[in-house]
Amino acid sequence: MTGLSDSFQRPIDYLRISVTDRCNLRCVYCMPAEGVHQLSHGDILSYEEIYAIAQAAAGLGINKIRITGGEPLVRAGLPKLIQMLSQIDTIDDISLTTNGILLAHYAEELRAAGLRRVNVSLDTLKVNRFKYITRGGDLSDVLKGIEAARSAGLNPVKINMVVIPGLNDDELLDFAAKTVAEEWHVRFIEHMPFNEGTSDSSFVSVSEIKERLAVLGELEPCSVKGNGPAKYFRLPQAKGTIGFITPVSEHFCFHCNRLRLTADGKLRPCLLSEAEIDLREPLRRGISSEELKKLIKKAVANKPRQHHLAEGHVPQDRPFSQVGG
Ligand code: SAM
Ligand code: SF4
């Protein structure tokens, strides 16, 4: 059952839900050391409210959901939400993006609740650098989380590395080598010049990353299950894959299929535009499912053609951590 498309004829079938703006890390490029102003408990959608929105969206043709944050695993009872969402018949893929710190603890429970796949953000393989980038995190927790996710069957486990010049771009070959020796699916993501911790808007483009990886052999195109804009390749004899995501050097807006729901109940048609439609207050006033669907359609109709990062437009209203990446 499909049918949701925007004013540029793009089919919209993917909803990313941020379940909290809180986080147990403070990555230097994402949050200030003291954290960001946090939403109060009453501002955050309840699981029942998230379910009502997902159900209405599914009725319009959304069939894939990704849970994100902040850090989604710091919200109490997340498996319960996964279980509720997995009961919506037409949702056929539920995935999660996490920093992995709590993943070893939750992997089995999440899988049993209906989670299919997980993406783990990991920007370095060096213990002390991990502590620096995350302002205090323990790398071994994430590595244990990745293994636990794999054992629980949350495959393919994708490892997202945001490449930041001078911070971690000397580790490109180490990450790529992991895909040869082990079944790691690593995705290199261009750093978007947003806010914290990076002094300028410089980034390493995917074409430069590919040049640097050339010493490891030819990259053969391949495919990996997923709903996003990554392009995948495999190094010779590799067990895993390498994906590239180019939000800055080559935007993928013309194929964008997604909507975003913020933790405080705003439906956001584009990560990089401030436009939002409030669903929380109408829901709390007792809006019907049909009226909810009308609001979702309105958000879809407002989806901009493309972002304007290249012209220097960066959304000012919310930190990246609140929209979920
Ligand atoms: N806390 C979870 C995590 O870290 O995976 C989910 C939320 S986090 C905001 C989602 C993703 O956004 C992470 O992979 C993070 O590295 C990425 N991210 C944050 N700031 C970014 C930026 N300026 N450019 C590119 N990616 C960014
Ligand atoms: Fe937290 Fe994820 Fe942002 Fe790091 S990238 S501070 S883990 S929300």
mmCIF file of C-alpha atoms and ligand atoms in Angstrom:
data_model
loop_
_atom_site.group_PDB
_atom_site.id
_atom_site.type_symbol
_atom_site.label_atom_id
_atom_site.label_comp_id
_atom_site.label_asym_id
_atom_site.label_seq_id
_atom_site.Cartn_x
_atom_site.Cartn_y
_atom_site.Cartn_z
ATOM 1 C CA MET A 1 0.000 0.000 0.000
ATOM 2 C CA THR A 2 1.810 3.080 -1.129
ATOM 3 C CA GLY A 3 0.616 6.464 -2.146
ATOM 4 C CA LEU A 4 2.441 9.158 -0.248
ATOM 5 C CA SER A 5 4.467 11.350 -2.555
ATOM 6 C CA ASP A 6 5.574 14.944 -2.306
ATOM 7 C CA SER A 7 5.121 17.843 -4.687
ATOM 8 C CA PHE A 8 8.244 16.752 -6.603
ATOM 9 C CA GLN A 9 6.813 13.246 -7.151
ATOM 10 C CA ARG A 10 9.221 11.621 -4.703
ATOM 11 C CA PRO A 11 7.646 8.596 -2.988
ATOM 12 C CA ILE A 12 7.787 9.072 0.804
ATOM 13 C CA ASP A 13 7.863 5.739 2.649
ATOM 14 C CA TYR A 14 10.408 6.171 5.448
ATOM 15 C CA LEU A 15 9.929 7.756 8.879
ATOM 16 C CA ARG A 16 12.800 8.487 11.269
ATOM 17 C CA ILE A 17 11.651 8.877 14.840
ATOM 18 C CA SER A 18 13.765 10.638 17.457
ATOM 19 C CA VAL A 19 12.631 9.239 20.808
ATOM 20 C CA THR A 20 14.726 11.490 23.040
ATOM 21 C CA ASP A 21 17.012 14.511 22.848
ATOM 22 C CA ARG A 22 19.147 13.152 25.711
ATOM 23 C CA CYS A 23 22.439 11.391 25.293
ATOM 24 C CA ASN A 24 24.983 9.520 27.386
ATOM 25 C CA LEU A 25 27.861 10.916 25.277
ATOM 26 C CA ARG A 26 28.864 14.434 24.226
ATOM 27 C CA CYS A 27 30.545 13.985 20.856
ATOM 28 C CA VAL A 28 32.644 17.055 20.160
ATOM 29 C CA TYR A 29 31.067 17.669 16.744
ATOM 30 C CA CYS A 30 27.504 17.123 17.915
ATOM 31 C CA MET A 31 27.036 18.614 21.393
ATOM 32 C CA PRO A 32 28.715 21.120 23.667
ATOM 33 C CA ALA A 33 30.474 19.680 26.751
ATOM 34 C CA GLU A 34 27.654 20.822 29.026
ATOM 35 C CA GLY A 35 25.005 19.229 26.757
ATOM 36 C CA VAL A 36 22.141 21.096 25.125
ATOM 37 C CA HIS A 37 18.996 22.483 26.681
ATOM 38 C CA GLN A 38 16.896 19.421 27.360
ATOM 39 C CA LEU A 39 13.223 19.019 26.699
ATOM 40 C CA SER A 40 11.148 18.371 29.799
ATOM 41 C CA HIS A 41 9.458 15.038 30.325
ATOM 42 C CA GLY A 42 6.021 16.381 29.406
ATOM 43 C CA ASP A 43 7.333 17.821 26.145
ATOM 44 C CA ILE A 44 8.394 14.422 24.876
ATOM 45 C CA LEU A 45 5.928 12.231 23.015
ATOM 46 C CA SER A 46 4.788 9.177 24.951
ATOM 47 C CA TYR A 47 5.178 5.776 23.311
ATOM 48 C CA GLU A 48 1.409 5.710 22.770
ATOM 49 C CA GLU A 49 1.595 9.053 20.931
ATOM 50 C CA ILE A 50 4.507 7.843 18.785
ATOM 51 C CA TYR A 51 2.529 4.703 17.992
ATOM 52 C CA ALA A 52 -0.531 6.739 16.952
ATOM 53 C CA ILE A 53 1.579 8.828 14.581
ATOM 54 C CA ALA A 54 3.356 5.776 13.139
ATOM 55 C CA GLN A 55 0.042 4.047 12.608
ATOM 56 C CA ALA A 56 -1.422 7.032 10.771
ATOM 57 C CA ALA A 57 1.759 7.346 8.684
ATOM 58 C CA ALA A 58 1.635 3.625 7.877
ATOM 59 C CA GLY A 59 -1.943 4.086 6.715
ATOM 60 C CA LEU A 60 -0.617 6.593 4.189
ATOM 61 C CA GLY A 61 2.195 4.389 2.873
ATOM 62 C CA ILE A 62 5.120 4.704 5.302
ATOM 63 C CA ASN A 63 6.542 1.164 5.597
ATOM 64 C CA LYS A 64 10.018 1.695 7.116
ATOM 65 C CA ILE A 65 10.873 3.208 10.473
ATOM 66 C CA ARG A 66 14.202 4.109 12.028
ATOM 67 C CA ILE A 67 14.507 4.948 15.715
ATOM 68 C CA THR A 68 17.107 7.545 16.638
ATOM 69 C CA GLY A 69 17.813 10.225 19.269
ATOM 70 C CA GLY A 70 19.720 11.841 21.021
ATOM 71 C CA GLU A 71 20.708 8.403 22.115
ATOM 72 C CA PRO A 72 17.611 6.213 21.779
ATOM 73 C CA LEU A 73 18.788 3.541 24.221
ATOM 74 C CA VAL A 74 18.819 5.995 27.137
ATOM 75 C CA ARG A 75 15.039 6.223 26.931
ATOM 76 C CA ALA A 76 13.513 3.749 29.354
ATOM 77 C CA GLY A 77 11.638 0.796 27.901
ATOM 78 C CA LEU A 78 12.655 1.263 24.257
ATOM 79 C CA PRO A 79 11.992 -2.433 23.433
ATOM 80 C CA LYS A 80 8.369 -1.801 24.387
ATOM 81 C CA LEU A 81 8.095 0.866 21.677
ATOM 82 C CA ILE A 82 9.741 -1.428 19.123
ATOM 83 C CA GLN A 83 7.258 -4.111 20.020
ATOM 84 C CA MET A 84 4.315 -1.715 19.600
ATOM 85 C CA LEU A 85 5.588 -0.515 16.218
ATOM 86 C CA SER A 86 6.248 -4.030 14.997
ATOM 87 C CA GLN A 87 2.562 -4.767 15.421
ATOM 88 C CA ILE A 88 1.647 -2.331 12.662
ATOM 89 C CA ASP A 89 1.052 -4.727 9.766
ATOM 90 C CA THR A 90 2.372 -2.598 6.947
ATOM 91 C CA ILE A 91 5.644 -1.601 8.646
ATOM 92 C CA ASP A 92 8.098 -4.112 7.256
ATOM 93 C CA ASP A 93 11.419 -2.712 8.490
ATOM 94 C CA ILE A 94 12.288 -1.260 11.906
ATOM 95 C CA SER A 95 15.875 -0.205 12.494
ATOM 96 C CA LEU A 96 17.843 1.761 15.080
ATOM 97 C CA THR A 97 20.737 4.229 15.065
ATOM 98 C CA THR A 98 22.742 4.192 18.299
ATOM 99 C CA ASN A 99 26.114 5.138 19.714
ATOM 100 C CA GLY A 100 26.342 1.497 20.877
ATOM 101 C CA ILE A 101 27.237 2.207 24.529
ATOM 102 C CA LEU A 102 24.171 0.357 25.871
ATOM 103 C CA LEU A 103 23.716 -2.001 22.942
ATOM 104 C CA ALA A 104 25.266 -5.115 24.496
ATOM 105 C CA HIS A 105 22.693 -4.857 27.253
ATOM 106 C CA TYR A 106 19.686 -4.439 24.929
ATOM 107 C CA ALA A 107 20.516 -6.291 21.690
ATOM 108 C CA GLU A 108 18.654 -9.549 22.408
ATOM 109 C CA GLU A 109 15.632 -7.798 23.876
ATOM 110 C CA LEU A 110 15.424 -5.424 20.913
ATOM 111 C CA ARG A 111 15.605 -8.293 18.448
ATOM 112 C CA ALA A 112 12.902 -10.190 20.297
ATOM 113 C CA ALA A 113 10.732 -7.062 20.225
ATOM 114 C CA GLY A 114 10.916 -6.874 16.425
ATOM 115 C CA LEU A 115 13.948 -4.731 15.632
ATOM 116 C CA ARG A 116 15.537 -5.852 12.355
ATOM 117 C CA ARG A 117 18.783 -3.942 11.980
ATOM 118 C CA VAL A 118 21.073 -1.547 13.759
ATOM 119 C CA ASN A 119 23.505 1.198 12.755
ATOM 120 C CA VAL A 120 26.258 1.997 15.237
ATOM 121 C CA SER A 121 28.056 5.344 15.156
ATOM 122 C CA LEU A 122 31.776 4.893 15.715
ATOM 123 C CA ASP A 123 34.292 7.506 14.675
ATOM 124 C CA THR A 124 37.557 5.985 15.878
ATOM 125 C CA LEU A 125 39.119 2.636 16.769
ATOM 126 C CA LYS A 126 41.553 4.223 19.234
ATOM 127 C CA VAL A 127 40.697 4.024 22.924
ATOM 128 C CA ASN A 128 41.983 7.453 23.956
ATOM 129 C CA ARG A 129 40.694 9.193 20.872
ATOM 130 C CA PHE A 130 37.263 7.668 21.482
ATOM 131 C CA LYS A 131 37.347 9.139 24.989
ATOM 132 C CA TYR A 132 38.280 12.507 23.516
ATOM 133 C CA ILE A 133 35.706 12.558 20.699
ATOM 134 C CA THR A 134 32.850 11.373 22.892
ATOM 135 C CA ARG A 135 34.059 13.282 25.965
ATOM 136 C CA GLY A 136 34.431 10.275 28.199
ATOM 137 C CA GLY A 137 32.997 7.219 26.428
ATOM 138 C CA ASP A 138 34.530 3.750 26.624
ATOM 139 C CA LEU A 139 35.327 2.199 23.228
ATOM 140 C CA SER A 140 35.084 -1.340 24.587
ATOM 141 C CA ASP A 141 31.370 -0.827 25.358
ATOM 142 C CA VAL A 142 30.698 -0.045 21.701
ATOM 143 C CA LEU A 143 32.762 -2.960 20.416
ATOM 144 C CA LYS A 144 30.862 -5.288 22.760
ATOM 145 C CA GLY A 145 27.616 -3.740 21.526
ATOM 146 C CA ILE A 146 28.521 -4.419 17.895
ATOM 147 C CA GLU A 147 29.274 -8.064 18.663
ATOM 148 C CA ALA A 148 26.102 -8.469 20.693
ATOM 149 C CA ALA A 149 24.025 -6.956 17.880
ATOM 150 C CA ARG A 150 25.555 -9.329 15.391
ATOM 151 C CA SER A 151 24.957 -12.355 17.637
ATOM 152 C CA ALA A 152 21.370 -11.253 18.174
ATOM 153 C CA GLY A 153 20.832 -11.223 14.397
ATOM 154 C CA LEU A 154 20.453 -7.459 13.972
ATOM 155 C CA ASN A 155 22.211 -7.702 10.629
ATOM 156 C CA PRO A 156 23.715 -6.115 8.701
ATOM 157 C CA VAL A 157 25.243 -4.106 11.572
ATOM 158 C CA LYS A 158 26.424 -0.917 9.877
ATOM 159 C CA ILE A 159 29.188 1.171 11.383
ATOM 160 C CA ASN A 160 28.813 4.882 10.653
ATOM 161 C CA MET A 161 32.010 6.923 10.747
ATOM 162 C CA VAL A 162 31.744 10.691 10.333
ATOM 163 C CA VAL A 163 35.031 11.705 8.735
ATOM 164 C CA ILE A 164 36.427 14.925 10.173
ATOM 165 C CA PRO A 165 39.722 16.332 8.947
ATOM 166 C CA GLY A 166 42.393 16.414 11.627
ATOM 167 C CA LEU A 167 40.192 14.477 14.047
ATOM 168 C CA ASN A 168 39.925 10.956 12.617
ATOM 169 C CA ASP A 169 40.680 11.012 8.888
ATOM 170 C CA ASP A 170 43.991 9.236 9.553
ATOM 171 C CA GLU A 171 41.927 6.114 10.390
ATOM 172 C CA LEU A 172 40.247 5.608 7.023
ATOM 173 C CA LEU A 173 42.497 2.699 6.120
ATOM 174 C CA ASP A 174 42.053 1.070 9.552
ATOM 175 C CA PHE A 175 38.273 1.145 9.200
ATOM 176 C CA ALA A 176 38.478 -0.121 5.622
ATOM 177 C CA ALA A 177 40.774 -2.960 6.725
ATOM 178 C CA LYS A 178 38.126 -4.066 9.248
ATOM 179 C CA THR A 179 35.799 -4.776 6.317
ATOM 180 C CA VAL A 180 38.365 -7.154 4.826
ATOM 181 C CA ALA A 181 39.204 -9.128 7.942
ATOM 182 C CA GLU A 182 35.739 -9.197 9.528
ATOM 183 C CA GLU A 183 32.183 -8.805 8.373
ATOM 184 C CA TRP A 184 32.116 -5.098 9.136
ATOM 185 C CA HIS A 185 29.885 -2.848 7.039
ATOM 186 C CA VAL A 186 31.525 0.544 7.393
ATOM 187 C CA ARG A 187 29.979 3.736 6.027
ATOM 188 C CA PHE A 188 32.045 6.862 5.637
ATOM 189 C CA ILE A 189 29.916 9.963 6.069
ATOM 190 C CA GLU A 190 30.944 13.475 5.091
ATOM 191 C CA HIS A 191 30.889 15.777 8.085
ATOM 192 C CA MET A 192 28.136 18.364 7.790
ATOM 193 C CA PRO A 193 29.352 21.764 8.911
ATOM 194 C CA PHE A 194 26.870 22.228 11.713
ATOM 195 C CA ASN A 195 28.117 23.369 15.007
ATOM 196 C CA GLU A 196 30.137 21.988 17.817
ATOM 197 C CA GLY A 197 33.773 21.127 18.232
ATOM 198 C CA THR A 198 34.996 21.721 14.728
ATOM 199 C CA SER A 199 36.543 25.073 14.104
ATOM 200 C CA ASP A 200 35.640 25.454 10.472
ATOM 201 C CA SER A 201 33.417 24.004 7.820
ATOM 202 C CA SER A 202 36.077 21.832 6.224
ATOM 203 C CA PHE A 203 35.240 18.251 5.392
ATOM 204 C CA VAL A 204 36.811 15.329 3.584
ATOM 205 C CA SER A 205 34.850 14.616 0.430
ATOM 206 C CA VAL A 206 33.938 11.079 -0.545
ATOM 207 C CA SER A 207 35.972 11.385 -3.729
ATOM 208 C CA GLU A 208 39.031 12.166 -1.601
ATOM 209 C CA ILE A 209 38.244 9.259 0.727
ATOM 210 C CA LYS A 210 38.078 6.919 -2.269
ATOM 211 C CA GLU A 211 41.453 8.177 -3.477
ATOM 212 C CA ARG A 212 42.980 7.474 -0.080
ATOM 213 C CA LEU A 213 41.511 3.953 -0.020
ATOM 214 C CA ALA A 214 42.892 3.111 -3.463
ATOM 215 C CA VAL A 215 46.046 1.571 -1.927
ATOM 216 C CA LEU A 216 43.857 -1.245 -0.585
ATOM 217 C CA GLY A 217 42.674 -2.339 -4.039
ATOM 218 C CA GLU A 218 39.773 -1.737 -6.359
ATOM 219 C CA LEU A 219 36.341 -1.039 -4.893
ATOM 220 C CA GLU A 220 33.730 -3.271 -6.528
ATOM 221 C CA PRO A 221 30.144 -1.904 -6.409
ATOM 222 C CA CYS A 222 27.747 -4.099 -4.427
ATOM 223 C CA SER A 223 24.445 -3.797 -2.603
ATOM 224 C CA VAL A 224 23.564 -3.928 1.084
ATOM 225 C CA LYS A 225 20.088 -3.928 2.625
ATOM 226 C CA GLY A 226 18.993 -0.458 3.671
ATOM 227 C CA ASN A 227 16.795 2.512 2.911
ATOM 228 C CA GLY A 228 19.251 5.349 2.674
ATOM 229 C CA PRO A 229 21.475 7.157 0.234
ATOM 230 C CA ALA A 230 24.712 5.169 0.761
ATOM 231 C CA LYS A 231 26.528 3.689 -2.221
ATOM 232 C CA TYR A 232 28.220 0.384 -1.394
ATOM 233 C CA PHE A 233 31.456 -1.267 -2.481
ATOM 234 C CA ARG A 234 33.608 -4.217 -1.511
ATOM 235 C CA LEU A 235 37.392 -4.466 -1.375
ATOM 236 C CA PRO A 236 38.989 -7.571 -2.919
ATOM 237 C CA GLN A 237 38.264 -10.672 -0.796
ATOM 238 C CA ALA A 238 36.518 -8.564 1.836
ATOM 239 C CA LYS A 239 33.972 -10.143 4.172
ATOM 240 C CA GLY A 240 32.199 -6.827 4.696
ATOM 241 C CA THR A 241 31.462 -3.689 2.685
ATOM 242 C CA ILE A 242 32.239 0.008 2.504
ATOM 243 C CA GLY A 243 29.497 2.574 2.012
ATOM 244 C CA PHE A 244 29.812 6.256 1.173
ATOM 245 C CA ILE A 245 27.360 8.985 2.120
ATOM 246 C CA THR A 246 27.798 12.397 0.506
ATOM 247 C CA PRO A 247 25.469 14.947 2.120
ATOM 248 C CA VAL A 248 27.864 17.774 1.306
ATOM 249 C CA SER A 249 29.716 17.010 -1.925
ATOM 250 C CA GLU A 250 26.797 15.460 -3.793
ATOM 251 C CA HIS A 251 23.405 15.862 -2.189
ATOM 252 C CA PHE A 252 20.891 13.073 -2.636
ATOM 253 C CA CYS A 253 17.758 15.184 -2.176
ATOM 254 C CA PHE A 254 16.236 14.103 -5.486
ATOM 255 C CA HIS A 255 15.855 10.586 -4.108
ATOM 256 C CA CYS A 256 14.900 11.587 -0.572
ATOM 257 C CA ASN A 257 12.120 9.324 0.736
ATOM 258 C CA ARG A 258 11.980 10.390 4.378
ATOM 259 C CA LEU A 259 10.191 12.334 7.049
ATOM 260 C CA ARG A 260 11.480 12.991 10.559
ATOM 261 C CA LEU A 261 9.572 13.100 13.824
ATOM 262 C CA THR A 262 11.289 15.000 16.637
ATOM 263 C CA ALA A 263 11.097 13.828 20.236
ATOM 264 C CA ASP A 264 8.718 16.699 21.021
ATOM 265 C CA GLY A 265 6.319 15.735 18.272
ATOM 266 C CA LYS A 266 7.193 17.945 15.323
ATOM 267 C CA LEU A 267 7.107 16.398 11.881
ATOM 268 C CA ARG A 268 10.054 17.698 9.912
ATOM 269 C CA PRO A 269 10.077 17.138 6.157
ATOM 270 C CA CYS A 270 13.810 17.883 5.798
ATOM 271 C CA LEU A 271 16.750 17.512 8.185
ATOM 272 C CA LEU A 272 18.313 20.685 6.859
ATOM 273 C CA SER A 273 15.308 22.986 6.782
ATOM 274 C CA GLU A 274 13.609 24.560 9.823
ATOM 275 C CA ALA A 275 10.070 23.884 8.569
ATOM 276 C CA GLU A 276 8.078 21.662 10.951
ATOM 277 C CA ILE A 277 4.463 20.725 11.622
ATOM 278 C CA ASP A 278 3.366 20.189 15.197
ATOM 279 C CA LEU A 279 1.566 16.900 15.818
ATOM 280 C CA ARG A 280 1.841 16.815 19.608
ATOM 281 C CA GLU A 281 -0.684 19.481 20.556
ATOM 282 C CA PRO A 282 -3.327 18.283 18.064
ATOM 283 C CA LEU A 283 -2.801 14.731 19.376
ATOM 284 C CA ARG A 284 -3.192 15.880 22.963
ATOM 285 C CA ARG A 285 -6.399 17.702 21.995
ATOM 286 C CA GLY A 286 -7.790 14.378 20.782
ATOM 287 C CA ILE A 287 -7.430 14.717 17.020
ATOM 288 C CA SER A 288 -8.810 11.783 14.980
ATOM 289 C CA SER A 289 -6.599 9.472 12.963
ATOM 290 C CA GLU A 290 -7.982 10.981 9.738
ATOM 291 C CA GLU A 291 -7.060 14.489 10.880
ATOM 292 C CA LEU A 292 -3.619 13.254 11.851
ATOM 293 C CA LYS A 293 -3.193 11.868 8.357
ATOM 294 C CA LYS A 294 -4.108 15.274 6.919
ATOM 295 C CA LEU A 295 -1.330 16.904 8.970
ATOM 296 C CA ILE A 296 1.160 14.274 7.795
ATOM 297 C CA LYS A 297 0.143 14.924 4.187
ATOM 298 C CA LYS A 298 0.599 18.645 4.788
ATOM 299 C CA ALA A 299 4.167 18.044 6.014
ATOM 300 C CA VAL A 300 4.870 15.929 2.943
ATOM 301 C CA ALA A 301 3.478 18.645 0.678
ATOM 302 C CA ASN A 302 5.885 21.093 2.359
ATOM 303 C CA LYS A 303 8.962 18.991 1.714
ATOM 304 C CA PRO A 304 11.512 21.262 0.057
ATOM 305 C CA ARG A 305 13.076 20.261 -3.232
ATOM 306 C CA GLN A 306 16.583 20.169 -1.736
ATOM 307 C CA HIS A 307 18.757 21.494 1.059
ATOM 308 C CA HIS A 308 21.057 24.491 0.720
ATOM 309 C CA LEU A 309 24.140 23.430 2.666
ATOM 310 C CA ALA A 310 26.339 24.293 -0.319
ATOM 311 C CA GLU A 311 25.113 27.902 -0.110
ATOM 312 C CA GLY A 312 25.896 27.927 3.600
ATOM 313 C CA HIS A 313 22.363 27.440 4.899
ATOM 314 C CA VAL A 314 22.494 25.490 8.130
ATOM 315 C CA PRO A 315 19.337 25.145 10.233
ATOM 316 C CA GLN A 316 19.547 27.305 13.346
ATOM 317 C CA ASP A 317 16.500 26.160 15.280
ATOM 318 C CA ARG A 318 17.618 22.840 16.756
ATOM 319 C CA PRO A 319 20.899 21.087 17.394
ATOM 320 C CA PHE A 320 21.537 18.060 15.183
ATOM 321 C CA SER A 321 21.194 15.818 18.227
ATOM 322 C CA GLN A 322 17.510 16.797 18.503
ATOM 323 C CA VAL A 323 16.597 15.878 14.956
ATOM 324 C CA GLY A 324 18.387 12.545 15.033
ATOM 325 C CA GLY A 325 20.751 12.758 12.097
HETATM 326 N N1 SAM B 1 23.130 9.004 19.323
HETATM 327 C C1 SAM B 1 22.915 8.190 18.178
HETATM 328 C C2 SAM B 1 24.209 7.981 17.419
HETATM 329 O O1 SAM B 1 25.190 8.665 17.707
HETATM 330 O O2 SAM B 1 24.191 7.130 16.546
HETATM 331 C C3 SAM B 1 21.839 8.717 17.249
HETATM 332 C C4 SAM B 1 21.758 10.201 17.015
HETATM 333 S S1 SAM B 1 23.175 10.915 16.214
HETATM 334 C C5 SAM B 1 22.725 12.621 16.120
HETATM 335 C C6 SAM B 1 22.968 10.286 14.574
HETATM 336 C C7 SAM B 1 24.160 10.390 13.680
HETATM 337 O O3 SAM B 1 24.397 11.740 13.335
HETATM 338 C C8 SAM B 1 25.473 9.859 14.262
HETATM 339 O O4 SAM B 1 25.999 8.876 13.386
HETATM 340 C C9 SAM B 1 26.369 11.067 14.267
HETATM 341 O O5 SAM B 1 27.713 10.713 14.033
HETATM 342 C C10 SAM B 1 25.784 11.877 13.140
HETATM 343 N N2 SAM B 1 26.147 13.295 13.181
HETATM 344 C C11 SAM B 1 26.058 14.165 14.213
HETATM 345 N N3 SAM B 1 26.502 15.398 13.843
HETATM 346 C C12 SAM B 1 26.869 15.287 12.518
HETATM 347 C C13 SAM B 1 27.410 16.179 11.548
HETATM 348 N N4 SAM B 1 27.628 17.466 11.852
HETATM 349 N N5 SAM B 1 27.677 15.714 10.297
HETATM 350 C C14 SAM B 1 27.440 14.411 9.977
HETATM 351 N N6 SAM B 1 26.913 13.529 10.844
HETATM 352 C C15 SAM B 1 26.645 13.946 12.100
HETATM 353 FE FE1 SF4 B 2 25.101 11.643 21.366
HETATM 354 FE FE2 SF4 B 2 24.910 10.565 18.938
HETATM 355 FE FE3 SF4 B 2 25.358 13.227 19.227
HETATM 356 FE FE4 SF4 B 2 27.301 11.541 19.901
HETATM 357 S S1 SF4 B 2 26.407 11.811 17.831
HETATM 358 S S2 SF4 B 2 26.576 13.297 21.148
HETATM 359 S S3 SF4 B 2 26.167 9.827 20.646
HETATM 360 S S4 SF4 B 2 23.523 12.130 19.831
#
